[in-house]
């Protein structure tokens, strides 16, 4: 989850109210912010916001919501955009590469130190929260007075343009060189992979403004003397580039700057004036919202709820409907259902009633019920239950146990976090052997069991694999032998009432000692193995006492 | 006159008779005879009853070394350590500052050491201007009294202050001033024979015939009434019993299962090897969502792809992602790729199974309401450490019903957590990609006196339920939490991995609270 550091003093200035840490600790949660850290000494807090609310990526954004919560300001925050003359011409060459660009102009900025920090930080936050690490949206902020409009957004051959990139080594580079040698180029080259042409932003004198989504030109670097900004967002999704632009420009507006629009011209018929900070209107049924929340709010009350979350709402011409205007910095409204949460936030989650709806009869899952039956039997037999991961290691599952495996016959994880877990278990016994290894210096006898899932490949299943319930038990001490584990098996089968159907046949299972092991059959079906563990297997697990074990597939018992 | 005594008492009586002293300290005596202290004292009580022996309690002042004192036992006192540094470096004189530096001593202890070196007349100190020098003024440095006495404390010994010689007591006082000593007052028992005990001869004592085991023959013949059945020390711990025990996590799971069942929920279970379709796509997670990336999800090389459900459903999910389908949503506006949905993975949440249940619901057209739950394993591609696992257990509850709403969800969650022992609960706004409205859940944990985040919840988005035919006003409530966090609190473990590595000692000793 994204986090943001806030100075209390700055927040107080923005909200226009004295804010005590103690109160904030309580209040922030009701506008869906999580207080992560409190720094009393420096009067700073760190809040976590949800990825659906990138407008919370600046103190200005959070202040807007708090003002609504404290009822200091209700309804839509107002933003003014002066129509501008600057044009951005979009060439059709970018269509297949990075099709969208939107722009804005910010005039007369006068930022203090905190605001400069916010401006840097919000770009980083938006790159993540909206831009998917620049893939979907990349943000450029430039000194407007260094470049000459109109501007052009086009795609060019990688070696056709040389320019001085920001954070470079001071020499001009072509686009290929930037992707190969520039720090940011190396980091983001993957976004432009497999393209013959690369996107570029030029001014009227063919000076490079930026090479999105990689790096800006050094020409437009923003400094302390910068008075006017040029903002551009390029990307693969029109809604997302607009959202990033809207969040950035409303934040700058709240810092006291003037916003001017830019004409973004795709072709004669497709032209956008951006930023477009007009609120979006929805018509929503009040019954729908009341039903979702379990409330019975009057239209007036509901309107108040939306005003508190900084939307405008009015009685609609349609009966029992309201018109809602959503501010341009909100990107999370996709469906009428999204208004239910905002209404609940406006109403206050703490005010919602707790209503229990009864009905239904609960049932055990037969597998869980049976698993508990097996547990009862095993603890009666003196075995301690253990619990292991289903994730497993191929070497330990097969090689250590002297079992054969073919790579196409086992589950293979494509991207294991470590080799320790590169498959899932097909048997529980190797896990019990590991448990013995972990506990080998504990007082003996150690008698343990586990009842749980193994994963078996099965082309009949839609996912190609299925879970099976297994039981494995092992006894480990000086005198552990076949007789002991056989009497355990007999005890289990007697208690399950199927000792008559069980048959043991001689096997040549290399995990066990030959002559002291066998396969367990239920009727004609092989359901498990039993025996004294092969001493070579014991040594693989660094065990020095005899062990006798069994493993049963329980799928046939319930 | 003969006196009847138990065999054990007679043995101890014999030993006491051998003693020349007037009295003997009980704890020392039990050590000398190598018998249990409790056994000895019960014999003395036996003697007391027959006026043959007695004991009295006296208060003694015991001294022993404290932690710092013990540390000097091997290394020597600071002054000796400092001396050894000088000797090993062959320094006849050294500036005080250099000495401090090479000694690597804590400043305070260094000056204590220097002081005592001067006191022992091992060194002298000269001062020329700002420069202070330490000069060795002896050739030999035999052990001093205090060091000899220190040795008496070897093997953690405790000394009785009263028993020490006056000059030794003085040294102890010095050690005490140097804060190297721990003093404690203890009650000690002294045992002795009475005059009668001293006079009586062994021939006058007979062994009391006692029976410790009741036999079948005694029960049938009734002879048990006439023999003296030996009373047992009924509070003595029995021999350690090492039998089977249920794993603490399973106990916890079973408790939670009972809560769900008592609230009318039915347990469901689904595949662990899952398709991206059920794990992500069916939950309206866009295909470029960060949670779907490799560093969060275990994808499989074998089996590599899954078969998807019938075409109608695929089309419906595709439409919902691309433009909202019939759900009333604007959708994610991108091109949905069936091949990405076919990827296999280890499920990252049990909600994948919930969706499968929704699919069945659509087919079977069940009667509402439906309440279901699962407590089952899920997987995340995380590096294991103190607070992260790659495989863990998720608890999830689901309600499908007509007109169920957020207030019902709060009602049911409150009841669920109350049954788990959390009386105070906060439900506040949250965000999950497939629920709207969403809630975070915090509970007040009395034992720690603080609020803890304990799960998330919400109503499934229409984009999730519509493709399966579950449409407004039928809605789906869901909440979930991780089992391990709860288990760590309950079992007071600080390392989450402990829950799955089975330390036998823990499993044998953990109580069923």
Coordinates of C-alpha atoms in Angstrom, one line a residue, chain A:
Chain A
X1 CA 0.0 0.0 0.0
X2 CA 1.3 3.5 -0.8
X3 CA 2.2 5.8 2.1
X4 CA 2.6 9.5 2.5
X5 CA 4.4 11.6 5.1
X6 CA 2.5 14.6 6.4
X7 CA 3.6 17.6 8.5
X8 CA 0.9 18.4 11.0
X9 CA 1.6 22.1 10.7
X10 CA 1.1 22.0 6.9
X11 CA -2.0 20.0 7.2
X12 CA -3.4 22.4 9.7
X13 CA -2.8 25.3 7.3
X14 CA -4.5 23.5 4.5
X15 CA -7.5 22.3 6.5
X16 CA -7.7 25.6 8.4
X17 CA -8.2 24.0 11.8
X18 CA -6.1 23.0 14.8
X19 CA -5.4 19.3 14.5
X20 CA -4.4 17.3 17.5
X21 CA -2.5 14.0 16.9
X22 CA -4.9 12.3 19.3
X23 CA -7.9 13.3 17.2
X24 CA -6.2 12.6 13.8
X25 CA -5.4 9.1 15.1
X26 CA -9.2 8.5 15.4
X27 CA -10.5 10.6 12.6
X28 CA -8.3 9.5 9.6
X29 CA -9.6 6.0 9.6
X30 CA -13.1 7.2 8.8
X31 CA -12.0 8.7 5.5
X32 CA -10.2 5.4 4.7
X33 CA -6.7 6.5 5.7
X34 CA -4.5 4.3 7.9
X35 CA -2.2 6.0 10.4
X36 CA 1.0 4.1 10.1
X37 CA 3.4 6.1 12.2
X38 CA 3.3 9.0 14.6
X39 CA 6.4 11.2 15.1
X40 CA 5.4 13.3 18.1
X41 CA 8.8 15.0 18.3
X42 CA 8.7 16.3 14.7
X43 CA 4.9 16.6 14.6
X44 CA 4.8 14.4 11.5
X45 CA 2.6 11.4 10.6
X46 CA 2.8 8.7 8.0
X47 CA -0.5 7.6 6.5
X48 CA -1.3 4.7 4.2
X49 CA -3.9 5.3 1.5
X50 CA -5.6 2.8 -0.7
X51 CA -4.6 2.4 -4.3
X52 CA -8.0 3.4 -5.5
X53 CA -7.5 6.9 -4.1
X54 CA -4.4 8.3 -5.8
X55 CA -5.8 11.7 -5.1
X56 CA -4.6 11.1 -1.5
X57 CA -1.0 11.2 -2.8
X58 CA -0.6 14.8 -1.6
X59 CA -1.3 16.7 1.6
X60 CA -3.6 19.0 -0.5
X61 CA -5.7 15.9 -1.5
X62 CA -6.0 14.7 2.0
X63 CA -6.8 18.2 3.3
X64 CA -9.8 18.3 0.9
X65 CA -11.2 15.1 2.3
X66 CA -10.6 16.2 5.9
X67 CA -12.4 19.6 5.3
X68 CA -15.4 17.6 4.3
X69 CA -15.1 15.2 7.3
X70 CA -15.0 18.2 9.7
X71 CA -17.8 19.9 7.7
X72 CA -15.5 23.0 7.1
X73 CA -16.2 22.8 3.4
X74 CA -18.9 20.8 1.7
X75 CA -19.5 19.7 -1.9
X76 CA -17.2 19.9 -4.9
X77 CA -13.9 21.8 -4.4
X78 CA -13.7 24.5 -7.1
X79 CA -10.9 24.7 -9.6
X80 CA -10.5 27.3 -12.3
X81 CA -9.0 26.5 -15.7
X82 CA -8.2 29.5 -18.0
X83 CA -8.4 28.5 -21.7
X84 CA -4.9 28.5 -23.1
X85 CA -3.6 28.9 -26.6
X86 CA -0.8 26.4 -26.5
X87 CA -1.2 23.4 -28.8
X88 CA 0.1 19.9 -28.7
X89 CA 0.0 18.1 -32.0
X90 CA -0.2 14.3 -31.8
X91 CA 1.3 12.5 -34.8
X92 CA -0.4 9.2 -35.9
X93 CA 3.0 7.4 -35.6
X94 CA 2.5 7.1 -31.8
X95 CA -0.7 5.2 -32.2
X96 CA 0.8 1.7 -31.9
X97 CA 3.5 2.6 -29.4
X98 CA 2.2 5.0 -26.7
X99 CA -1.0 6.5 -28.1
X100 CA -2.1 9.0 -25.5
X101 CA -0.9 12.4 -24.3
X102 CA -2.6 15.1 -22.3
X103 CA -1.1 18.3 -21.2
X104 CA -1.5 21.3 -18.9
X105 CA 0.1 24.7 -18.2
X106 CA 0.6 26.0 -14.7
X107 CA 1.3 29.8 -14.4
X108 CA 2.8 32.0 -11.7
X109 CA 4.0 29.3 -9.4
X110 CA 5.6 30.4 -6.1
X111 CA 6.4 27.2 -4.2
X112 CA 7.9 27.0 -0.7
X113 CA 10.2 24.2 0.3
X114 CA 7.4 21.8 1.4
X115 CA 5.5 22.4 -1.8
X116 CA 8.5 21.6 -3.9
X117 CA 8.9 18.3 -2.0
X118 CA 5.3 17.5 -2.5
X119 CA 5.6 18.2 -6.3
X120 CA 8.5 15.7 -6.5
X121 CA 6.9 13.2 -4.3
X122 CA 3.4 13.2 -6.0
X123 CA 5.0 12.4 -9.4
X124 CA 6.6 9.4 -7.9
X125 CA 3.4 8.3 -6.2
X126 CA 1.3 8.8 -9.3
X127 CA 3.9 6.8 -11.4
X128 CA 3.1 3.9 -9.1
X129 CA -0.5 4.3 -8.2
X130 CA -1.9 5.3 -11.6
X131 CA 1.0 4.7 -13.9
X132 CA 1.9 1.1 -13.1
X133 CA 5.6 2.2 -12.8
X134 CA 5.4 4.4 -16.0
X135 CA 4.0 1.7 -18.1
X136 CA 0.4 3.0 -18.2
X137 CA 1.3 6.7 -17.4
X138 CA 4.5 8.6 -17.4
X139 CA 4.6 12.2 -16.1
X140 CA 6.8 15.1 -17.3
X141 CA 7.0 18.5 -15.6
X142 CA 8.9 21.1 -17.5
X143 CA 9.9 24.8 -17.4
X144 CA 7.5 26.3 -19.9
X145 CA 9.6 29.3 -20.6
X146 CA 12.5 27.3 -22.1
X147 CA 10.5 25.9 -24.9
X148 CA 8.5 27.3 -27.8
X149 CA 5.0 26.1 -28.7
X150 CA 3.3 24.5 -30.5
X151 CA 4.6 21.2 -29.4
X152 CA 4.6 17.8 -31.2
X153 CA 4.3 14.3 -29.9
X154 CA 5.5 11.7 -32.5
X155 CA 7.5 8.5 -32.9
X156 CA 10.9 8.5 -34.5
X157 CA 13.7 6.1 -35.4
X158 CA 15.9 5.5 -32.3
X159 CA 19.1 6.9 -33.9
X160 CA 17.5 9.9 -35.6
X161 CA 17.6 12.2 -32.6
X162 CA 20.3 13.2 -30.3
X163 CA 19.8 15.3 -27.1
X164 CA 21.1 16.0 -23.6
X165 CA 19.1 13.9 -21.2
X166 CA 18.5 14.8 -17.6
X167 CA 20.8 13.0 -15.1
X168 CA 23.1 12.0 -17.9
X169 CA 26.9 12.3 -18.1
X170 CA 26.7 15.6 -19.9
X171 CA 27.0 14.3 -23.5
X172 CA 24.3 14.1 -26.0
X173 CA 22.8 10.6 -26.6
X174 CA 20.5 9.1 -29.2
X175 CA 17.5 7.2 -28.0
X176 CA 19.1 3.8 -28.4
X177 CA 22.1 5.0 -26.3
X178 CA 19.8 6.2 -23.6
X179 CA 18.1 2.8 -23.3
X180 CA 21.4 1.1 -23.2
X181 CA 23.5 3.3 -21.0
X182 CA 21.4 5.9 -19.1
X183 CA 20.3 4.8 -15.6
X184 CA 16.6 5.5 -16.3
X185 CA 17.0 4.0 -19.8
X186 CA 18.2 0.7 -18.5
X187 CA 15.4 0.7 -15.8
X188 CA 12.5 1.4 -18.2
X189 CA 13.7 0.1 -21.5
X190 CA 11.3 -2.9 -21.1
X191 CA 8.3 -0.6 -21.7
X192 CA 9.5 0.2 -25.2
X193 CA 10.6 -3.3 -26.1
X194 CA 9.9 -4.6 -29.6
X195 CA 9.2 -1.1 -31.0
X196 CA 10.9 0.1 -34.2
X197 CA 10.1 3.7 -33.4
X198 CA 10.3 5.5 -30.0
X199 CA 8.0 8.3 -28.8
X200 CA 9.4 11.8 -28.4
X201 CA 8.2 15.3 -27.5
X202 CA 9.5 18.2 -29.5
X203 CA 9.0 21.9 -29.4
X204 CA 8.6 24.2 -32.4
X205 CA 12.4 24.5 -32.8
X206 CA 12.7 20.7 -32.7
X207 CA 14.3 20.8 -29.3
X208 CA 13.6 17.6 -27.2
X209 CA 11.2 18.2 -24.3
X210 CA 11.2 14.6 -23.3
X211 CA 11.6 11.0 -24.3
X212 CA 8.6 9.4 -22.6
X213 CA 8.4 7.3 -20.6
X214 CA 12.1 7.3 -20.0
X215 CA 13.6 10.7 -19.3
X216 CA 13.2 14.5 -19.8
X217 CA 15.6 16.7 -21.8
X218 CA 18.0 18.8 -19.7
X219 CA 16.6 21.9 -21.4
X220 CA 13.4 22.1 -19.5
X221 CA 14.8 21.4 -16.0
X222 CA 12.7 23.0 -13.3
X223 CA 14.7 25.3 -11.0
X224 CA 14.1 27.9 -8.3
X225 CA 13.6 30.5 -11.0
X226 CA 10.9 28.6 -12.8
X227 CA 7.7 30.7 -13.0
X228 CA 5.6 28.6 -15.4
X229 CA 5.2 24.9 -15.8
X230 CA 4.3 22.6 -18.7
X231 CA 2.8 19.3 -17.7
X232 CA 2.5 16.3 -20.0
X233 CA 1.3 12.8 -19.3
X234 CA 1.8 10.1 -21.9
X235 CA 0.5 6.6 -21.7
X236 CA -1.6 3.7 -22.9
X237 CA -4.9 4.5 -21.3
X238 CA -6.7 7.8 -21.9
X239 CA -8.6 7.7 -18.7
X240 CA -5.5 7.1 -16.7
X241 CA -3.4 9.9 -18.3
X242 CA -6.3 12.3 -17.7
X243 CA -6.6 11.2 -14.0
X244 CA -2.8 11.7 -13.4
X245 CA -3.0 15.2 -15.0
X246 CA -6.1 16.1 -13.0
X247 CA -4.6 15.1 -9.7
X248 CA -1.3 16.9 -10.4
X249 CA -3.0 20.1 -11.6
X250 CA -5.6 20.3 -8.8
X251 CA -2.8 19.9 -6.3
X252 CA -0.8 22.7 -7.9
X253 CA -4.0 24.8 -8.0
X254 CA -4.4 24.2 -4.3
X255 CA -0.8 25.5 -3.9
X256 CA -2.0 28.8 -5.4
X257 CA -0.9 28.4 -9.0
X258 CA -3.1 29.2 -12.0
X259 CA -4.0 26.4 -14.4
X260 CA -4.2 27.0 -18.2
X261 CA -5.5 24.5 -20.6
X262 CA -3.7 23.0 -23.6
X263 CA -5.3 22.0 -26.9
X264 CA -4.3 18.4 -27.6
X265 CA -4.9 17.8 -31.3
X266 CA -5.0 14.2 -32.5
X267 CA -6.5 15.0 -35.9
X268 CA -9.1 17.3 -37.3
X269 CA -11.9 15.4 -35.6
X270 CA -10.3 14.4 -32.4
X271 CA -9.3 17.3 -30.1
X272 CA -9.1 17.5 -26.3
X273 CA -8.8 20.6 -24.1
X274 CA -6.9 19.4 -21.1
X275 CA -6.8 19.4 -18.1
X276 CA -10.5 19.0 -18.1
X277 CA -11.5 19.5 -14.4
X278 CA -15.2 19.5 -15.0
X279 CA -16.9 17.1 -12.6
X280 CA -18.6 14.0 -14.0
X281 CA -22.3 13.6 -13.5
X282 CA -24.1 10.4 -12.5
X283 CA -27.7 9.8 -11.9
X284 CA -28.2 7.3 -9.0
X285 CA -31.2 5.8 -7.3
X286 CA -31.5 6.6 -3.6
X287 CA -33.2 3.3 -3.0
X288 CA -30.2 1.4 -4.5
X289 CA -27.9 3.1 -2.1
X290 CA -30.1 2.7 0.9
X291 CA -30.6 -1.0 0.1
X292 CA -26.9 -1.6 -0.2
X293 CA -26.2 0.0 3.1
X294 CA -29.2 -1.1 5.1
X295 CA -30.2 2.5 5.7
X296 CA -33.3 4.6 5.1
X297 CA -31.8 8.0 4.4
X298 CA -34.0 10.8 3.1
X299 CA -32.8 12.5 -0.1
X300 CA -31.7 15.5 1.9
X301 CA -29.7 13.4 4.3
X302 CA -28.1 11.5 1.4
X303 CA -27.2 14.7 -0.4
X304 CA -25.4 15.8 2.8
X305 CA -23.4 12.5 2.9
X306 CA -22.1 13.1 -0.6
X307 CA -21.3 16.7 0.1
X308 CA -19.1 15.6 3.0
X309 CA -17.1 13.4 0.7
X310 CA -16.6 16.4 -1.6
X311 CA -19.1 15.6 -4.3
X312 CA -22.1 17.7 -5.3
X313 CA -25.6 16.1 -5.2
X314 CA -29.0 17.3 -6.1
X315 CA -32.5 15.9 -6.3
X316 CA -32.9 14.6 -9.8
X317 CA -35.7 15.1 -12.2
X318 CA -36.4 11.4 -11.9
X319 CA -38.3 10.4 -8.8
X320 CA -36.2 9.0 -6.0
X321 CA -33.0 9.6 -7.9
X322 CA -30.2 12.1 -7.2
X323 CA -27.7 13.6 -9.6
X324 CA -24.1 13.3 -8.3
X325 CA -21.1 15.3 -9.6
X326 CA -17.8 13.6 -9.0
X327 CA -14.6 15.7 -8.8
X328 CA -12.1 15.2 -11.7
X329 CA -9.4 13.9 -9.4
X330 CA -11.5 10.8 -8.5
X331 CA -10.6 7.8 -10.7
X332 CA -12.3 5.1 -8.8
X333 CA -16.0 5.5 -9.8
X334 CA -16.7 2.8 -12.3
X335 CA -20.2 1.7 -11.3
X336 CA -23.2 3.1 -9.3
X337 CA -22.1 0.7 -6.6
X338 CA -19.0 2.8 -6.0
X339 CA -21.3 5.6 -4.6
X340 CA -22.5 3.3 -1.8
X341 CA -19.1 3.4 -0.1
X342 CA -18.8 7.2 -0.4
X343 CA -22.3 7.6 1.0
X344 CA -21.3 5.3 3.9
X345 CA -18.1 7.4 4.5
X346 CA -20.2 10.6 4.5
X347 CA -22.7 9.0 6.8
X348 CA -19.9 7.7 9.0
X349 CA -19.1 3.9 9.2
X350 CA -19.3 4.2 12.9
X351 CA -23.0 5.2 12.6
X352 CA -23.9 2.1 10.6
X353 CA -26.3 -0.3 12.4
X354 CA -25.4 -3.9 13.2
X355 CA -28.2 -6.1 11.9
X356 CA -28.0 -9.9 12.1
X357 CA -29.9 -11.8 9.4
X358 CA -30.5 -15.4 10.5
X359 CA -31.2 -18.6 8.6
X360 CA -29.2 -21.5 7.2
X361 CA -28.0 -24.7 8.7
X362 CA -24.3 -25.3 8.7
X363 CA -22.6 -28.5 7.6
X364 CA -19.2 -29.9 8.1
X365 CA -17.1 -30.7 5.0
X366 CA -16.8 -34.5 4.9
X367 CA -13.1 -34.3 4.5
X368 CA -12.6 -32.1 7.5
X369 CA -14.9 -34.2 9.6
X370 CA -13.0 -37.3 8.6
X371 CA -9.6 -35.7 9.2
X372 CA -10.6 -34.9 12.7
X373 CA -11.7 -38.6 13.2
X374 CA -8.2 -39.7 12.0
X375 CA -6.6 -37.2 14.4
X376 CA -8.6 -38.7 17.3
X377 CA -7.4 -42.2 16.4
X378 CA -3.8 -41.1 16.0
X379 CA -3.5 -39.3 19.3
X380 CA -5.1 -42.3 20.9
X381 CA -2.2 -44.3 19.4
X382 CA 0.2 -41.9 21.1
X383 CA 1.3 -39.9 18.1
X384 CA 1.8 -36.1 18.2
X385 CA 0.3 -34.1 15.4
X386 CA 2.6 -32.0 13.2
X387 CA 1.8 -29.5 10.5
X388 CA 3.9 -28.8 7.4
X389 CA 3.8 -26.8 4.3
X390 CA 2.3 -28.3 1.1
X391 CA 5.1 -26.5 -0.7
X392 CA 8.1 -28.9 -1.0
X393 CA 11.5 -29.5 -2.4
X394 CA 12.0 -31.9 -5.3
X395 CA 15.3 -33.3 -3.9
X396 CA 13.9 -34.0 -0.5
X397 CA 10.6 -35.4 -1.8
X398 CA 12.3 -37.8 -4.2
X399 CA 16.1 -38.1 -4.1
X400 CA 16.4 -38.2 -0.3
X401 CA 13.6 -40.8 -0.2
X402 CA 15.3 -42.8 -3.0
X403 CA 12.1 -42.4 -5.0
X404 CA 12.2 -42.0 -8.8
X405 CA 10.7 -38.8 -10.4
X406 CA 10.3 -37.6 -13.9
X407 CA 10.0 -33.8 -14.2
X408 CA 6.9 -34.1 -16.3
X409 CA 5.2 -36.1 -13.6
X410 CA 5.5 -33.5 -10.8
X411 CA 4.1 -30.1 -10.1
X412 CA 6.7 -27.5 -11.1
X413 CA 6.6 -24.0 -9.9
X414 CA 7.8 -21.6 -12.7
X415 CA 9.1 -18.9 -10.4
X416 CA 10.0 -20.4 -7.0
X417 CA 11.1 -17.8 -4.5
X418 CA 13.9 -20.2 -3.4
X419 CA 14.9 -23.8 -4.5
X420 CA 13.7 -24.9 -1.0
X421 CA 10.1 -24.7 -2.4
X422 CA 10.1 -25.6 -6.1
X423 CA 7.2 -28.1 -6.0
X424 CA 4.2 -29.3 -4.0
X425 CA 4.3 -32.5 -2.0
X426 CA 3.0 -35.8 -3.3
X427 CA 3.7 -37.6 -0.1
X428 CA 3.7 -36.4 3.5
X429 CA 6.4 -38.8 4.8
X430 CA 9.4 -36.7 3.5
X431 CA 8.0 -33.8 5.5
X432 CA 7.8 -35.9 8.6
X433 CA 11.4 -37.0 8.0
X434 CA 12.4 -33.3 7.9
X435 CA 10.4 -32.8 11.2
X436 CA 12.5 -35.6 12.8
X437 CA 15.6 -33.9 11.5
X438 CA 14.6 -30.7 13.1
X439 CA 13.8 -32.4 16.4
X440 CA 16.5 -35.2 16.4
X441 CA 18.0 -34.1 19.7
X442 CA 14.7 -34.1 21.5
X443 CA 13.7 -36.9 24.0
X444 CA 12.8 -40.1 22.2
X445 CA 10.6 -41.9 21.3
X446 CA 9.4 -39.3 18.9
X447 CA 6.1 -40.5 17.4
X448 CA 4.5 -38.0 15.0
X449 CA 1.8 -37.9 12.4
X450 CA 0.3 -35.5 9.9
X451 CA -3.1 -35.6 8.1
X452 CA -3.3 -33.2 5.2
X453 CA -3.2 -32.5 1.5
X454 CA -0.9 -33.7 -1.2
X455 CA -1.2 -32.5 -4.8
X456 CA -1.4 -35.0 -7.6
X457 CA -1.3 -34.3 -11.4
X458 CA -4.6 -35.3 -13.0
X459 CA -5.4 -34.3 -16.6
X460 CA -9.1 -35.0 -15.9
X461 CA -9.2 -32.0 -13.6
X462 CA -9.8 -28.6 -15.2
X463 CA -6.6 -27.2 -13.6
X464 CA -4.6 -30.4 -14.3
X465 CA -4.1 -31.3 -10.7
X466 CA -6.1 -32.4 -7.6
X467 CA -5.8 -32.5 -3.9
X468 CA -5.8 -35.8 -2.0
X469 CA -6.0 -36.3 1.7
X470 CA -3.1 -38.3 3.1
X471 CA -2.1 -39.6 6.5
X472 CA 1.5 -40.3 7.4
X473 CA 2.9 -41.4 10.7
X474 CA 6.4 -42.2 11.8
X475 CA 7.9 -43.6 15.0
X476 CA 11.6 -42.8 15.8
X477 CA 13.6 -44.3 18.6
X478 CA 16.1 -47.1 19.4
X479 CA 13.5 -49.9 19.2
X480 CA 11.3 -48.6 16.4
X481 CA 10.5 -51.5 14.0
X482 CA 8.0 -52.9 11.6
X483 CA 5.9 -54.5 14.4
X484 CA 5.3 -51.2 16.1
X485 CA 4.1 -49.4 12.9
X486 CA 2.1 -52.5 11.9
X487 CA 0.3 -52.4 15.2
X488 CA -0.4 -48.7 14.6
X489 CA -1.9 -49.5 11.2
X490 CA -4.0 -52.3 12.7
X491 CA -5.2 -49.9 15.4
X492 CA -6.2 -47.4 12.7
X493 CA -8.0 -49.9 10.6
X494 CA -9.8 -51.6 13.5
X495 CA -11.0 -48.2 14.7
X496 CA -12.2 -47.3 11.2
X497 CA -13.9 -50.7 11.0
X498 CA -12.2 -51.9 7.9
X499 CA -9.5 -54.2 9.1
X500 CA -11.0 -57.1 7.1
X501 CA -10.6 -55.3 3.8
X502 CA -6.9 -54.5 4.3
X503 CA -4.2 -56.5 2.8
X504 CA -0.4 -56.0 2.9
X505 CA 1.7 -57.1 -0.1
X506 CA 5.4 -57.3 -0.3
X507 CA 6.9 -54.4 -2.2
X508 CA 10.3 -53.2 -3.4
X509 CA 9.9 -49.6 -2.3
X510 CA 13.4 -48.2 -2.0
X511 CA 12.4 -45.7 0.7
X512 CA 11.9 -48.7 3.0
X513 CA 13.9 -51.8 4.0
X514 CA 13.2 -54.7 1.8
X515 CA 11.7 -57.7 3.7
X516 CA 10.3 -55.2 6.3
X517 CA 8.0 -53.2 4.2
X518 CA 4.9 -53.5 2.0
X519 CA 2.1 -51.9 0.0
X520 CA -1.2 -51.5 1.7
X521 CA -4.3 -52.5 -0.2
X522 CA -7.9 -51.7 0.4
X523 CA -9.6 -54.4 -1.6
X524 CA -7.8 -54.4 -5.0
X525 CA -6.7 -50.8 -4.7
X526 CA -3.3 -49.7 -3.4
X527 CA -3.8 -47.1 -0.8
X528 CA -0.5 -46.8 0.9
X529 CA 2.9 -48.0 2.1
X530 CA 4.3 -49.2 5.4
X531 CA 7.7 -50.3 6.6
X532 CA 11.0 -49.7 8.3
X533 CA 12.8 -46.7 6.7
X534 CA 15.8 -47.6 4.6
X535 CA 19.0 -46.6 6.7
X536 CA 20.3 -44.7 3.6
X537 CA 17.2 -42.6 3.7
X538 CA 17.7 -42.0 7.4
X539 CA 21.2 -40.8 6.8
X540 CA 20.0 -38.5 4.1
X541 CA 17.9 -36.8 6.7
X542 CA 20.9 -37.0 9.2
X543 CA 18.9 -39.4 11.5
X544 CA 20.8 -42.0 13.5
X545 CA 18.0 -44.2 15.1
X546 CA 15.7 -46.6 13.4
X547 CA 12.4 -45.3 12.1
X548 CA 9.2 -47.1 11.0
X549 CA 6.5 -45.3 9.0
X550 CA 3.3 -45.5 7.1
X551 CA 1.6 -43.3 4.5
X552 CA -2.1 -43.8 3.6
X553 CA -4.2 -42.2 0.9
X554 CA -7.5 -41.5 2.7
X555 CA -9.6 -40.6 -0.3
X556 CA -11.2 -44.0 -0.3
X557 CA -12.5 -43.8 3.2
X558 CA -15.2 -41.1 3.1

